[in-house]
PDB file of C-alpha atoms in Angstrom:
ATOM      1  CA  MET X   1    -105.069  89.366   8.518  1.00 37.00           C
ATOM      2  CA  SER X   2    -106.437  87.200  11.263  1.00 39.00           C
ATOM      3  CA  ILE X   3    -107.722  83.689  10.886  1.00 40.00           C
ATOM      4  CA  GLY X   4    -110.435  82.284  13.105  1.00 44.00           C
ATOM      5  CA  GLN X   5    -110.337  78.746  14.397  1.00 45.00           C
ATOM      6  CA  PRO X   6    -111.074  76.178  11.659  1.00 46.00           C
ATOM      7  CA  GLN X   7    -114.527  74.661  11.910  1.00 48.00           C
ATOM      8  CA  PRO X   8    -115.921  71.505  10.312  1.00 48.00           C
ATOM      9  CA  ALA X   9    -118.257  72.167   7.392  1.00 49.00           C
ATOM     10  CA  GLY X  10    -121.323  69.982   7.235  1.00 50.00           C
ATOM     11  CA  ARG X  11    -121.002  66.425   8.540  1.00 49.00           C
ATOM     12  CA  SER X  12    -117.667  65.369   7.076  1.00 50.00           C
ATOM     13  CA  SER X  13    -114.685  65.739   9.374  1.00 53.00           C
ATOM     14  CA  ASP X  14    -112.469  65.902   6.269  1.00 60.00           C
ATOM     15  CA  VAL X  15    -113.926  69.236   5.127  1.00 61.00           C
ATOM     16  CA  TRP X  16    -113.069  72.440   6.986  1.00 59.00           C
ATOM     17  CA  GLN X  17    -114.037  76.046   6.570  1.00 60.00           C
ATOM     18  CA  LEU X  18    -111.528  78.726   7.364  1.00 56.00           C
ATOM     19  CA  GLN X  19    -112.833  82.071   8.557  1.00 60.00           C
ATOM     20  CA  VAL X  20    -110.582  84.879   7.379  1.00 59.00           C
ATOM     21  CA  HIS X  21    -110.673  88.465   8.587  1.00 60.00           C
ATOM     22  CA  LEU X  22    -108.692  90.872   6.430  1.00 64.00           C
ATOM     23  CA  LYS X  23    -107.692  93.994   8.289  1.00 65.00           C
ATOM     24  CA  PHE X  24    -105.568  96.878   7.112  1.00 66.00           C
ATOM     25  CA  TRP X  25    -103.547  99.404   9.050  1.00 61.00           C
ATOM     26  CA  GLN X  26    -101.366 102.323   8.109  1.00 62.00           C
ATOM     27  CA  LYS X  27     -97.773 101.765   7.115  1.00 66.00           C
ATOM     28  CA  PRO X  28     -95.411 104.769   7.135  1.00 64.00           C
ATOM     29  CA  LYS X  29     -94.321 104.619   3.485  1.00 69.00           C
ATOM     30  CA  ASP X  30     -94.719 107.373   0.904  1.00 73.00           C
ATOM     31  CA  ASP X  31     -95.996 105.033  -1.803  1.00 73.00           C
ATOM     32  CA  LEU X  32     -98.760 103.821   0.545  1.00 78.00           C
ATOM     33  CA  LYS X  33     -99.996 107.234   1.738  1.00 88.00           C
ATOM     34  CA  ASN X  34    -103.180 107.284  -0.374  1.00 90.00           C
ATOM     35  CA  GLY X  35    -103.959 103.693   0.565  1.00 88.00           C
ATOM     36  CA  ASN X  36    -103.471 104.614   4.212  1.00 85.00           C
ATOM     37  CA  VAL X  37    -106.206 107.230   3.816  1.00 89.00           C
ATOM     38  CA  ALA X  38    -108.464 104.714   2.042  1.00 91.00           C
ATOM     39  CA  GLN X  39    -108.063 102.244   4.913  1.00 86.00           C
ATOM     40  CA  ARG X  40    -109.843 104.678   7.220  1.00 88.00           C
ATOM     41  CA  PHE X  41    -112.950 104.240   5.036  1.00 92.00           C
ATOM     42  CA  ILE X  42    -113.232 100.441   5.376  1.00 88.00           C
ATOM     43  CA  ASP X  43    -116.337  99.614   7.392  1.00 87.00           C
ATOM     44  CA  TYR X  44    -115.424  96.347   9.099  1.00 81.00           C
ATOM     45  CA  ALA X  45    -118.877  96.248  10.725  1.00 85.00           C
ATOM     46  CA  ASN X  46    -120.346  95.645   7.241  1.00 86.00           C
ATOM     47  CA  PRO X  47    -118.149  92.886   5.738  1.00 83.00           C
ATOM     48  CA  GLU X  48    -119.886  92.666   2.350  1.00 87.00           C
ATOM     49  CA  ALA X  49    -119.634  96.420   1.756  1.00 89.00           C
ATOM     50  CA  ALA X  50    -116.075  96.441   3.086  1.00 87.00           C
ATOM     51  CA  LEU X  51    -114.996  93.713   0.661  1.00 86.00           C
ATOM     52  CA  ALA X  52    -116.738  95.434  -2.253  1.00 91.00           C
ATOM     53  CA  PHE X  53    -114.960  98.704  -1.398  1.00 92.00           C
ATOM     54  CA  ILE X  54    -111.574  96.966  -1.024  1.00 88.00           C
ATOM     55  CA  ASN X  55    -112.050  95.268  -4.407  1.00 90.00           C
ATOM     56  CA  GLN X  56    -113.000  98.574  -6.059  1.00 93.00           C
ATOM     57  CA  ILE X  57    -109.975 100.336  -4.597  1.00 92.00           C
ATOM     58  CA  TYR X  58    -107.700  97.475  -5.629  1.00 88.00           C
ATOM     59  CA  ASP X  59    -109.105  97.486  -9.168  1.00 93.00           C
ATOM     60  CA  HIS X  60    -108.677 101.275  -9.448  1.00 93.00           C
ATOM     61  CA  GLN X  61    -105.577 101.839  -7.341  1.00 91.00           C
ATOM     62  CA  ASP X  62    -103.807 103.718 -10.143  1.00 93.00           C
ATOM     63  CA  GLU X  63    -106.593 106.305 -10.093  1.00 95.00           C
ATOM     64  CA  LEU X  64    -106.448 106.463  -6.284  1.00 95.00           C
ATOM     65  CA  ASN X  65    -102.691 106.990  -6.349  1.00 94.00           C
ATOM     66  CA  GLU X  66    -103.000 109.828  -8.874  1.00 95.00           C
ATOM     67  CA  GLN X  67    -104.901 111.890  -6.275  1.00 95.00           C
ATOM     68  CA  PRO X  68    -103.024 114.374  -4.099  1.00 96.00           C
ATOM     69  CA  VAL X  69    -103.109 112.915  -0.579  1.00 94.00           C
ATOM     70  CA  ALA X  70    -105.029 115.978   0.662  1.00 96.00           C
ATOM     71  CA  ASP X  71    -107.852 115.155  -1.808  1.00 97.00           C
ATOM     72  CA  VAL X  72    -108.122 111.402  -1.215  1.00 96.00           C
ATOM     73  CA  ALA X  73    -110.878 111.545   1.439  1.00 96.00           C
ATOM     74  CA  ASP X  74    -113.107 113.712  -0.772  1.00 97.00           C
ATOM     75  CA  TYR X  75    -112.306 111.520  -3.792  1.00 97.00           C
ATOM     76  CA  LEU X  76    -113.377 108.373  -1.913  1.00 96.00           C
ATOM     77  CA  THR X  77    -116.588 109.935  -0.622  1.00 96.00           C
ATOM     78  CA  THR X  78    -117.500 111.297  -4.057  1.00 96.00           C
ATOM     79  CA  LYS X  79    -116.527 108.264  -6.145  1.00 95.00           C
ATOM     80  CA  TYR X  80    -117.524 105.424  -3.807  1.00 94.00           C
ATOM     81  CA  GLY X  81    -120.038 107.043  -1.437  1.00 94.00           C
ATOM     82  CA  VAL X  82    -118.044 105.962   1.618  1.00 94.00           C
ATOM     83  CA  HIS X  83    -117.226 107.800   4.825  1.00 93.00           C
ATOM     84  CA  GLU X  84    -114.551 107.367   7.465  1.00 91.00           C
ATOM     85  CA  SER X  85    -115.316 104.432   9.727  1.00 86.00           C
ATOM     86  CA  LYS X  86    -114.663 104.071  13.445  1.00 82.00           C
ATOM     87  CA  THR X  87    -114.141 100.328  12.902  1.00 78.00           C
ATOM     88  CA  ALA X  88    -110.968 101.094  10.940  1.00 72.00           C
ATOM     89  CA  GLU X  89    -109.489 102.515  14.151  1.00 75.00           C
ATOM     90  CA  VAL X  90    -110.261  99.216  15.882  1.00 77.00           C
ATOM     91  CA  ALA X  91    -108.331  97.275  13.207  1.00 73.00           C
ATOM     92  CA  ALA X  92    -105.309  99.515  13.700  1.00 73.00           C
ATOM     93  CA  GLN X  93    -105.508  99.028  17.470  1.00 78.00           C
ATOM     94  CA  GLU X  94    -105.722  95.241  17.026  1.00 77.00           C
ATOM     95  CA  ALA X  95    -102.562  95.315  14.923  1.00 76.00           C
ATOM     96  CA  GLN X  96    -100.801  97.306  17.625  1.00 78.00           C
ATOM     97  CA  ASP X  97    -102.116  95.055  20.415  1.00 81.00           C
ATOM     98  CA  ASN X  98    -100.800  91.977  18.576  1.00 75.00           C
ATOM     99  CA  GLY X  99     -97.424  93.584  17.886  1.00 76.00           C
ATOM    100  CA  LEU X 100     -97.911  93.388  14.123  1.00 73.00           C
ATOM    101  CA  VAL X 101     -95.457  95.575  12.261  1.00 71.00           C
ATOM    102  CA  SER X 102     -95.174  93.876   8.876  1.00 68.00           C
ATOM    103  CA  VAL X 103     -97.445  92.513   6.203  1.00 65.00           C
ATOM    104  CA  PRO X 104     -98.618  89.959   5.696  1.00 69.00           C
ATOM    105  CA  SER X 105     -99.257  88.897   9.269  1.00 72.00           C
ATOM    106  CA  VAL X 106    -101.533  86.146  10.511  1.00 74.00           C
ATOM    107  CA  VAL X 107    -103.074  85.850  13.973  1.00 72.00           C
ATOM    108  CA  LEU X 108    -104.371  82.404  14.896  1.00 72.00           C
ATOM    109  CA  GLY X 109    -105.819  82.191  18.359  1.00 71.00           C
ATOM    110  CA  ASP X 110    -103.379  84.053  20.582  1.00 74.00           C
ATOM    111  CA  THR X 111    -100.334  83.596  18.331  1.00 75.00           C
ATOM    112  CA  ALA X 112     -99.166  86.086  15.706  1.00 75.00           C
ATOM    113  CA  TYR X 113     -97.117  84.962  12.712  1.00 75.00           C
ATOM    114  CA  ALA X 114     -95.133  87.322  10.487  1.00 74.00           C
ATOM    115  CA  ASP X 115     -91.856  87.542   8.636  1.00 72.00           C
ATOM    116  CA  ASP X 116     -89.729  84.478   9.496  1.00 77.00           C
ATOM    117  CA  THR X 117     -92.463  82.850  11.608  1.00 75.00           C
ATOM    118  CA  LEU X 118     -95.155  83.087   8.911  1.00 73.00           C
ATOM    119  CA  LYS X 119     -96.362  79.629   7.922  1.00 72.00           C
ATOM    120  CA  ASN X 120     -98.516  78.196   5.160  1.00 73.00           C
ATOM    121  CA  VAL X 121    -102.204  77.985   6.041  1.00 65.00           C
ATOM    122  CA  ASP X 122    -102.140  74.161   6.040  1.00 70.00           C
ATOM    123  CA  GLU X 123     -99.382  74.250   8.669  1.00 74.00           C
ATOM    124  CA  LEU X 124    -101.289  76.754  10.784  1.00 67.00           C
ATOM    125  CA  ILE X 125    -104.466  74.684  10.985  1.00 64.00           C
ATOM    126  CA  SER X 126    -102.865  71.260  11.404  1.00 64.00           C
TER     127      SER X 126
END
């Protein structure tokens, strides 16, 4: 997950909006193998559709995990009408470029936070 720089909302300097970019990348764990396939179908170029797809997968993850890994791509295309997205490759590259190896991770500006360095959001934006 990366967080953009906080920006004031409206005219009050006491109100801030936080822009959040959720990005997924493959983790080499057996219990995540079907989710790893599903991540390749997230279209980050279309945020509304991406979020709707992520929510659907989350809500029906038991059904996703029942699929043999070899059938997951066809299952996703048939059930959700999605196709593999090139933007998913970009998210994986961004994780690698930022040295992210665990979840959750937060990137704020040029600094990555994970594991022991992960902070609460209010600490990150103060």
